[in-house]
C-alpha cells in the first residue's frame, strides 16, 4: 500500500514537470517566433532605407526626422559630410547670343548635342527684349538657376550679373562677328528674310512700309537714317557690358566694362569668321556639352538644314558708305578686335592651329561672297 502511494506521488510529480516543461517550451517558442519576425522586419526596413538613401543621394526624410528626435549625433558627424552628387564642371552655362552672329546655326547644333549628351537645353523664344528692369532681371536669373543641371540656357539678352543678386554665377559663352557684316546681315534680314521662306520677313516686320523695306542701304547710311546711325549701330558691346543704362551709350565706359566682363565672366567669346575653331575650342573646354560637335556640324544632314539660315538679297554698300559706317562703329570695332585677340591667345594657349585667314582690323573690305551663317 505504501509502495502504491509512493508510485502515485512520483507519477504526479512527473506529470507536473512535463506540464511545466511544455509551458516553458511554448513560451520559448512564442518569444522565438516574435523575435525572429522582429529581426526580419528590421532587416527589411534597413535594406529598404539603404536603397532609398542610395537612389536619392542622401538619407530619406524619415531618417532625418528620427535624427532630429533623437539628437544631432550621427555617422556623418564622425565621418564627415556625405559625398555630393557628381556633376560636370561647369554645369551651368549661359549663351546670351548676339543677333545675326551665327546663333541660329549654333542653336541647331545645341539641339542635336542636348539629345546626344542628355543636358538640359532651354532656348528662349524672346528675341526683342535684351534690356530688362531690375525685377525682370531677378525673375529671369531665378528661373535660369532652377533649370535641372547640367543645363545650357540661351537667349538674346544683355549680360546678367547673377552675383550682384547673390545668385551663383553661371559660365558665359558667346560668338560675335565683324560689326559691319553683322549690321548688313541684320539690315537685309529684317527686310527680306532668309532662305527658309521668301515671306518670313513679312511675319517679323509686318508694320514696315515699302518705302522703308526697299530703302537703298547707301542712302540709309550716307543720309544718316536712324537705323544706320548711333545709338542703333552700338549693338554688340551692350551684350557684354550688361544691364546698366550707360551700357547703351556709345563710349569708353561701356566699352571697358564689356572688355572686363569678357575677361572675368566668359569662358569663351569666339568670332564667327573662325566658327570651326570656335566649335573645336568649345569641345575642348566643355566636352560634356560639345563633344562630337564638329562631326555634327560637318555632316550633310546638318548642312541641308543649316544652309537655310542665310540672309537673302544682301549686297555690299559703296566704299564711301562703308567708310562712314566704320567711323560710326569705332567702339564696336575696338571691342571686336579685343575679342579676336583674346580668342587667338586662347587658341595659342591650347595649342590649336588654324588655317583661318587673318581679317582686316582697319577699314574693313567686305567680301560679297562672305558666308552668312545667320
CSV table of C-alpha atoms in Angstrom, one decimal:
chain,number,residue,atom,x,y,z
A,1,UNK,CA,0.0,0.0,0.0
A,2,UNK,CA,2.8,2.2,0.9
A,3,UNK,CA,4.6,1.3,-2.4
A,4,UNK,CA,1.5,2.1,-4.4
A,5,UNK,CA,1.2,5.6,-2.8
A,6,UNK,CA,4.8,6.3,-3.5
A,7,UNK,CA,4.4,5.4,-7.2
A,8,UNK,CA,1.3,7.6,-7.4
A,9,UNK,CA,3.3,10.5,-6.0
A,10,UNK,CA,6.1,10.0,-8.4
A,11,UNK,CA,3.8,9.9,-11.4
A,12,UNK,CA,2.1,13.1,-10.2
A,13,UNK,CA,5.4,14.9,-9.9
A,14,UNK,CA,6.5,13.6,-13.4
A,15,UNK,CA,3.2,14.8,-15.0
A,16,UNK,CA,3.6,18.2,-13.3
A,17,UNK,CA,7.1,18.6,-14.5
A,18,UNK,CA,6.1,17.6,-18.0
A,19,UNK,CA,3.3,20.2,-18.0
A,20,UNK,CA,5.8,22.8,-16.7
A,21,UNK,CA,8.3,21.9,-19.4
A,22,UNK,CA,5.6,22.1,-22.1
A,23,UNK,CA,4.6,25.5,-20.8
A,24,UNK,CA,8.3,26.7,-20.9
A,25,UNK,CA,8.7,25.3,-24.4
A,26,UNK,CA,5.6,27.0,-25.6
A,27,UNK,CA,6.7,30.3,-24.0
A,28,UNK,CA,10.1,30.0,-25.6
A,29,UNK,CA,8.7,29.2,-28.9
A,30,UNK,CA,6.3,32.1,-28.7
A,31,UNK,CA,9.1,34.6,-27.9
A,32,UNK,CA,11.4,33.0,-30.5
A,33,UNK,CA,9.0,33.5,-33.4
A,34,UNK,CA,8.2,37.0,-32.3
A,35,UNK,CA,11.9,37.9,-32.1
A,36,UNK,CA,12.6,36.2,-35.4
A,37,UNK,CA,9.8,38.3,-37.0
A,38,UNK,CA,11.1,41.4,-35.4
A,39,UNK,CA,14.6,40.8,-36.7
A,40,UNK,CA,13.4,40.0,-40.2
A,41,UNK,CA,11.2,43.1,-40.3
A,42,UNK,CA,14.1,45.3,-39.0
A,43,UNK,CA,16.4,43.9,-41.7
A,44,UNK,CA,13.8,44.5,-44.4
A,45,UNK,CA,13.4,48.1,-43.3
A,46,UNK,CA,17.1,48.6,-43.1
A,47,UNK,CA,17.6,47.3,-46.7
A,48,UNK,CA,14.7,49.4,-48.0
A,49,UNK,CA,16.1,52.5,-46.3
A,50,UNK,CA,19.5,51.9,-47.7
A,51,UNK,CA,18.1,51.6,-51.2
A,52,UNK,CA,16.2,54.8,-50.9
A,53,UNK,CA,19.3,56.5,-49.5
A,54,UNK,CA,21.4,55.5,-52.4
A,55,UNK,CA,18.8,56.3,-55.1
A,56,UNK,CA,18.3,59.8,-53.8
A,57,UNK,CA,21.8,60.6,-53.0
A,58,UNK,CA,21.1,61.1,-49.3
A,59,UNK,CA,19.0,59.8,-46.4
A,60,UNK,CA,15.2,59.7,-46.6
A,61,UNK,CA,13.2,62.3,-44.8
A,62,UNK,CA,12.0,59.9,-42.1
A,63,UNK,CA,15.6,59.3,-41.1
A,64,UNK,CA,16.3,63.0,-40.8
A,65,UNK,CA,13.1,63.3,-38.6
A,66,UNK,CA,14.4,60.5,-36.4
A,67,UNK,CA,17.8,62.2,-36.2
A,68,UNK,CA,16.0,65.4,-35.1
A,69,UNK,CA,14.1,63.5,-32.5
A,70,UNK,CA,17.0,61.5,-31.1
A,71,UNK,CA,19.6,64.2,-31.3
A,72,UNK,CA,22.2,65.6,-33.7
A,73,UNK,CA,25.0,63.0,-33.3
A,74,UNK,CA,25.1,60.8,-36.5
A,75,UNK,CA,27.6,58.8,-38.5
A,76,UNK,CA,28.2,61.9,-40.7
A,77,UNK,CA,29.3,63.8,-37.6
A,78,UNK,CA,32.1,61.3,-37.1
A,79,UNK,CA,33.0,60.6,-40.7
A,80,UNK,CA,32.4,63.9,-42.4
A,81,UNK,CA,29.6,65.0,-44.8
A,82,UNK,CA,28.2,62.7,-47.5
A,83,UNK,CA,29.7,62.9,-50.9
A,84,UNK,CA,27.5,65.2,-53.1
A,85,UNK,CA,26.2,64.1,-56.5
A,86,UNK,CA,29.0,64.5,-59.0
A,87,UNK,CA,28.1,67.0,-61.8
A,88,UNK,CA,30.3,68.0,-64.7
A,89,UNK,CA,32.1,71.3,-64.3
A,90,UNK,CA,30.8,73.8,-65.2
A,91,UNK,CA,27.2,72.5,-65.1
A,92,UNK,CA,25.6,76.0,-65.6
A,93,UNK,CA,26.2,77.6,-68.9
A,94,UNK,CA,24.5,80.7,-70.4
A,95,UNK,CA,24.8,81.6,-74.1
A,96,UNK,CA,23.4,85.2,-74.3
A,97,UNK,CA,23.6,85.0,-78.1
A,98,UNK,CA,24.2,88.2,-80.1
A,99,UNK,CA,21.8,88.7,-83.0
A,100,UNK,CA,23.0,87.8,-86.5
A,101,UNK,CA,26.2,86.2,-85.3
A,102,UNK,CA,25.6,82.6,-86.2
A,103,UNK,CA,23.3,82.0,-83.2
A,104,UNK,CA,20.6,80.1,-85.2
A,105,UNK,CA,23.3,77.7,-86.5
A,106,UNK,CA,24.7,77.2,-83.0
A,107,UNK,CA,21.2,76.6,-81.6
A,108,UNK,CA,20.6,73.9,-84.2
A,109,UNK,CA,23.8,72.3,-83.1
A,110,UNK,CA,22.8,72.5,-79.5
A,111,UNK,CA,19.6,70.7,-80.0
A,112,UNK,CA,21.4,67.8,-81.5
A,113,UNK,CA,24.0,67.9,-78.8
A,114,UNK,CA,21.4,68.1,-75.9
A,115,UNK,CA,19.7,64.9,-77.2
A,116,UNK,CA,23.1,63.1,-77.6
A,117,UNK,CA,24.6,64.2,-74.2
A,118,UNK,CA,21.5,64.5,-72.1
A,119,UNK,CA,21.9,68.0,-70.7
A,120,UNK,CA,19.0,70.5,-70.2
A,121,UNK,CA,18.8,72.9,-73.1
A,122,UNK,CA,16.4,75.9,-72.7
A,123,UNK,CA,16.3,78.2,-75.8
A,124,UNK,CA,14.1,81.3,-75.2
A,125,UNK,CA,11.8,82.4,-78.0
A,126,UNK,CA,12.0,86.0,-76.8
A,127,UNK,CA,14.1,87.9,-79.4
A,128,UNK,CA,13.4,91.6,-79.0
A,129,UNK,CA,13.8,92.2,-75.2
A,130,UNK,CA,17.5,92.4,-74.4
A,131,UNK,CA,17.2,95.1,-71.8
A,132,UNK,CA,15.4,94.3,-68.6
A,133,UNK,CA,14.2,96.1,-65.5
A,134,UNK,CA,15.7,95.1,-62.1
A,135,UNK,CA,12.6,93.0,-61.3
A,136,UNK,CA,12.8,91.2,-64.7
A,137,UNK,CA,16.4,90.5,-64.2
A,138,UNK,CA,15.9,88.8,-60.9
A,139,UNK,CA,12.9,86.8,-62.2
A,140,UNK,CA,14.9,85.6,-65.2
A,141,UNK,CA,18.0,84.7,-63.2
A,142,UNK,CA,16.0,82.7,-60.7
A,143,UNK,CA,14.3,80.9,-63.5
A,144,UNK,CA,17.6,80.1,-65.1
A,145,UNK,CA,19.1,78.9,-61.7
A,146,UNK,CA,16.1,76.5,-61.3
A,147,UNK,CA,16.8,74.6,-64.5
A,148,UNK,CA,18.0,71.0,-63.8
A,149,UNK,CA,21.8,70.7,-64.0
A,150,UNK,CA,23.7,70.4,-66.2
A,151,UNK,CA,22.0,73.0,-68.3
A,152,UNK,CA,22.6,75.4,-71.1
A,153,UNK,CA,20.4,78.4,-71.4
A,154,UNK,CA,20.3,80.6,-74.5
A,155,UNK,CA,18.6,83.9,-75.3
A,156,UNK,CA,19.1,87.2,-76.9
A,157,UNK,CA,19.8,89.2,-73.7
A,158,UNK,CA,22.4,91.6,-72.5
A,159,UNK,CA,24.8,90.2,-69.8
A,160,UNK,CA,23.2,89.4,-66.5
A,161,UNK,CA,25.2,89.7,-63.3
A,162,UNK,CA,24.0,86.9,-61.1
A,163,UNK,CA,26.5,87.6,-58.3
A,164,UNK,CA,25.0,91.1,-57.8
A,165,UNK,CA,21.8,89.5,-56.6
A,166,UNK,CA,23.6,86.8,-54.6
A,167,UNK,CA,22.9,84.0,-57.1
A,168,UNK,CA,25.5,81.5,-58.3
A,169,UNK,CA,27.2,83.0,-61.4
A,170,UNK,CA,27.0,80.6,-64.4
A,171,UNK,CA,29.7,80.3,-67.1
A,172,UNK,CA,29.0,82.5,-70.2
A,173,UNK,CA,29.9,81.8,-73.8
A,174,UNK,CA,29.2,83.8,-76.9
A,175,UNK,CA,30.1,84.5,-80.6
A,176,UNK,CA,30.5,87.8,-82.4
A,177,UNK,CA,31.4,88.8,-85.9
A,178,UNK,CA,32.7,91.7,-87.9
A,179,UNK,CA,30.4,94.6,-86.9
A,180,UNK,CA,29.7,95.9,-90.4
A,181,UNK,CA,29.0,92.4,-91.7
A,182,UNK,CA,26.6,91.8,-88.8
A,183,UNK,CA,24.9,95.1,-89.4
A,184,UNK,CA,24.4,94.3,-93.1
A,185,UNK,CA,23.1,90.9,-92.4
A,186,UNK,CA,20.5,92.3,-90.0
A,187,UNK,CA,19.6,95.1,-92.3
A,188,UNK,CA,18.6,92.8,-95.2
A,189,UNK,CA,17.2,90.1,-93.0
A,190,UNK,CA,14.6,92.4,-91.5
A,191,UNK,CA,13.5,93.3,-95.0
A,192,UNK,CA,13.8,90.1,-97.0
A,193,UNK,CA,14.2,87.2,-94.5
A,194,UNK,CA,16.3,84.1,-95.3
A,195,UNK,CA,16.2,81.0,-97.4
A,196,UNK,CA,13.7,79.3,-95.1
A,197,UNK,CA,11.0,81.2,-96.9
A,198,UNK,CA,10.7,84.3,-99.1
A,199,UNK,CA,7.8,85.6,-97.0
A,200,UNK,CA,9.1,85.1,-93.4
A,201,UNK,CA,10.3,88.7,-93.3
A,202,UNK,CA,6.7,89.8,-93.6
A,203,UNK,CA,5.9,88.0,-90.3
A,204,UNK,CA,8.9,89.5,-88.5
A,205,UNK,CA,8.3,93.1,-89.7
A,206,UNK,CA,4.6,93.3,-90.7
A,207,UNK,CA,4.4,97.1,-90.0
A,208,UNK,CA,7.3,98.0,-92.2
A,209,UNK,CA,6.2,100.1,-95.2
A,210,UNK,CA,7.5,99.6,-98.7
A,211,UNK,CA,9.5,102.9,-98.6
A,212,UNK,CA,11.5,101.6,-95.6
A,213,UNK,CA,11.7,98.0,-96.8
A,214,UNK,CA,13.2,98.9,-100.2
A,215,UNK,CA,15.3,101.8,-98.8
A,216,UNK,CA,18.7,101.7,-100.5
A,217,UNK,CA,21.4,100.8,-98.0
A,218,UNK,CA,23.7,103.6,-99.3
A,219,UNK,CA,21.0,106.2,-98.8
A,220,UNK,CA,20.3,104.9,-95.3
A,221,UNK,CA,24.0,105.3,-94.4
A,222,UNK,CA,25.0,108.4,-96.1
A,223,UNK,CA,21.9,110.4,-95.2
A,224,UNK,CA,22.1,109.3,-91.5
A,225,UNK,CA,18.8,107.4,-91.2
A,226,UNK,CA,18.2,106.3,-87.6
A,227,UNK,CA,18.7,102.6,-88.5
A,228,UNK,CA,22.1,103.4,-89.9
A,229,UNK,CA,23.3,105.7,-87.1
A,230,UNK,CA,24.1,105.6,-83.4
A,231,UNK,CA,22.8,104.5,-81.0
A,232,UNK,CA,21.3,101.8,-83.2
A,233,UNK,CA,24.7,100.9,-84.6
A,234,UNK,CA,26.0,100.4,-81.0
A,235,UNK,CA,24.8,96.8,-80.8
A,236,UNK,CA,27.4,94.2,-79.9
A,237,UNK,CA,29.1,96.0,-76.9
A,238,UNK,CA,25.9,96.1,-74.7
A,239,UNK,CA,25.6,92.3,-74.9
A,240,UNK,CA,28.8,92.2,-72.8
A,241,UNK,CA,28.6,95.4,-70.9
A,242,UNK,CA,25.3,94.4,-69.2
A,243,UNK,CA,22.0,96.0,-68.0
A,244,UNK,CA,23.4,99.3,-66.7
A,245,UNK,CA,21.7,102.2,-68.6
A,246,UNK,CA,25.1,103.6,-69.5
A,247,UNK,CA,25.9,100.3,-71.4
A,248,UNK,CA,23.5,101.6,-74.1
A,249,UNK,CA,25.5,104.7,-74.7
A,250,UNK,CA,28.4,104.5,-77.2
A,251,UNK,CA,31.5,105.4,-75.4
A,252,UNK,CA,34.6,104.3,-73.4
A,253,UNK,CA,32.8,103.4,-70.2
A,254,UNK,CA,30.6,100.8,-71.9
A,255,UNK,CA,33.5,99.5,-74.0
A,256,UNK,CA,35.8,99.0,-71.0
A,257,UNK,CA,33.1,97.4,-68.9
A,258,UNK,CA,32.3,95.0,-71.7
A,259,UNK,CA,36.0,94.0,-72.0
A,260,UNK,CA,36.2,93.5,-68.3
A,261,UNK,CA,33.2,91.1,-68.3
A,262,UNK,CA,34.7,89.1,-71.2
A,263,UNK,CA,37.8,88.5,-69.1
A,264,UNK,CA,36.1,87.8,-65.8
A,265,UNK,CA,32.8,86.1,-66.8
A,266,UNK,CA,33.1,84.5,-70.2
A,267,UNK,CA,34.7,81.1,-70.7
A,268,UNK,CA,34.9,81.8,-74.4
A,269,UNK,CA,33.9,84.5,-76.9
A,270,UNK,CA,34.6,83.4,-80.4
A,271,UNK,CA,34.4,85.0,-83.8
A,272,UNK,CA,32.0,83.7,-86.4
A,273,UNK,CA,34.7,84.1,-89.2
A,274,UNK,CA,36.5,81.2,-87.5
A,275,UNK,CA,33.5,79.1,-86.5
A,276,UNK,CA,35.1,75.7,-86.8
A,277,UNK,CA,37.9,76.8,-84.4
A,278,UNK,CA,35.2,78.1,-82.0
A,279,UNK,CA,33.4,74.8,-82.0
A,280,UNK,CA,36.7,73.0,-81.5
A,281,UNK,CA,37.6,75.1,-78.5
A,282,UNK,CA,34.1,74.6,-77.1
A,283,UNK,CA,34.6,70.9,-77.5
A,284,UNK,CA,37.9,71.1,-75.6
A,285,UNK,CA,36.6,73.4,-72.8
A,286,UNK,CA,33.1,72.0,-72.4
A,287,UNK,CA,33.3,68.3,-73.6
A,288,UNK,CA,30.2,67.3,-71.6
A,289,UNK,CA,28.2,69.7,-73.8
A,290,UNK,CA,30.1,69.9,-77.1
A,291,UNK,CA,31.7,66.6,-77.6
A,292,UNK,CA,31.3,65.5,-81.3
A,293,UNK,CA,30.1,69.0,-82.3
A,294,UNK,CA,32.4,69.1,-85.4
A,295,UNK,CA,31.2,65.8,-86.7
A,296,UNK,CA,27.6,67.0,-86.5
A,297,UNK,CA,28.5,70.4,-88.0
A,298,UNK,CA,30.2,68.8,-91.0
A,299,UNK,CA,27.5,66.2,-91.6
A,300,UNK,CA,25.5,66.6,-94.9
A,301,UNK,CA,22.2,66.3,-93.0
A,302,UNK,CA,23.1,69.4,-90.9
A,303,UNK,CA,24.3,71.5,-93.8
A,304,UNK,CA,21.0,70.8,-95.7
A,305,UNK,CA,19.2,72.3,-92.7
A,306,UNK,CA,21.8,75.0,-91.8
A,307,UNK,CA,22.1,76.5,-95.3
A,308,UNK,CA,18.5,77.8,-94.9
A,309,UNK,CA,19.6,80.4,-92.4
A,310,UNK,CA,21.5,82.6,-94.9
A,311,UNK,CA,20.1,86.1,-95.5
A,312,UNK,CA,18.7,86.7,-99.0
A,313,UNK,CA,19.2,89.8,-101.2
A,314,UNK,CA,22.2,91.0,-99.3
A,315,UNK,CA,24.7,93.2,-101.1
A,316,UNK,CA,27.7,95.3,-100.2
A,317,UNK,CA,27.4,99.2,-99.8
A,318,UNK,CA,29.7,101.5,-101.7
A,319,UNK,CA,33.2,102.2,-100.3
A,320,UNK,CA,32.1,105.7,-99.1
A,321,UNK,CA,29.2,104.2,-97.2
A,322,UNK,CA,31.5,101.5,-95.7
A,323,UNK,CA,33.9,104.2,-94.5
A,324,UNK,CA,31.1,106.2,-92.9
A,325,UNK,CA,29.9,103.0,-91.1
A,326,UNK,CA,33.4,102.2,-89.9
A,327,UNK,CA,33.8,105.7,-88.3
A,328,UNK,CA,30.4,105.4,-86.6
A,329,UNK,CA,31.2,101.9,-85.3
A,330,UNK,CA,34.7,102.6,-83.9
A,331,UNK,CA,33.8,101.4,-80.4
A,332,UNK,CA,32.2,98.2,-81.9
A,333,UNK,CA,35.5,97.6,-83.8
A,334,UNK,CA,37.6,98.3,-80.8
A,335,UNK,CA,35.7,95.6,-78.9
A,336,UNK,CA,35.7,93.2,-81.8
A,337,UNK,CA,39.4,93.4,-82.2
A,338,UNK,CA,39.9,92.9,-78.5
A,339,UNK,CA,37.8,89.7,-78.6
A,340,UNK,CA,39.7,88.4,-81.7
A,341,UNK,CA,42.9,89.0,-79.9
A,342,UNK,CA,41.7,87.1,-76.8
A,343,UNK,CA,40.4,84.3,-78.9
A,344,UNK,CA,43.7,83.9,-80.8
A,345,UNK,CA,45.6,83.9,-77.5
A,346,UNK,CA,43.4,81.1,-76.2
A,347,UNK,CA,43.9,79.1,-79.3
A,348,UNK,CA,47.7,79.5,-78.9
A,349,UNK,CA,47.5,78.6,-75.2
A,350,UNK,CA,45.6,75.4,-76.0
A,351,UNK,CA,47.9,74.6,-79.0
A,352,UNK,CA,45.2,74.9,-81.7
A,353,UNK,CA,46.5,75.8,-85.1
A,354,UNK,CA,44.1,77.2,-87.7
A,355,UNK,CA,44.2,77.9,-91.4
A,356,UNK,CA,41.7,80.7,-91.0
A,357,UNK,CA,42.9,83.9,-92.7
A,358,UNK,CA,43.6,87.0,-90.7
A,359,UNK,CA,40.9,89.5,-91.2
A,360,UNK,CA,41.5,93.2,-91.6
A,361,UNK,CA,41.0,95.2,-88.4
A,362,UNK,CA,41.1,98.7,-90.0
A,363,UNK,CA,38.9,100.0,-92.9
A,364,UNK,CA,37.4,96.5,-93.5
A,365,UNK,CA,36.7,95.4,-97.0
A,366,UNK,CA,33.8,93.1,-97.2
A,367,UNK,CA,33.8,90.1,-99.4
A,368,UNK,CA,30.4,90.0,-101.3
A,369,UNK,CA,30.7,86.2,-101.2
A,370,UNK,CA,31.3,86.1,-97.5
A,371,UNK,CA,29.4,83.1,-96.0
A,372,UNK,CA,26.4,84.2,-93.9
A,373,UNK,CA,25.6,81.5,-91.4
A,374,UNK,CA,22.9,83.6,-89.7
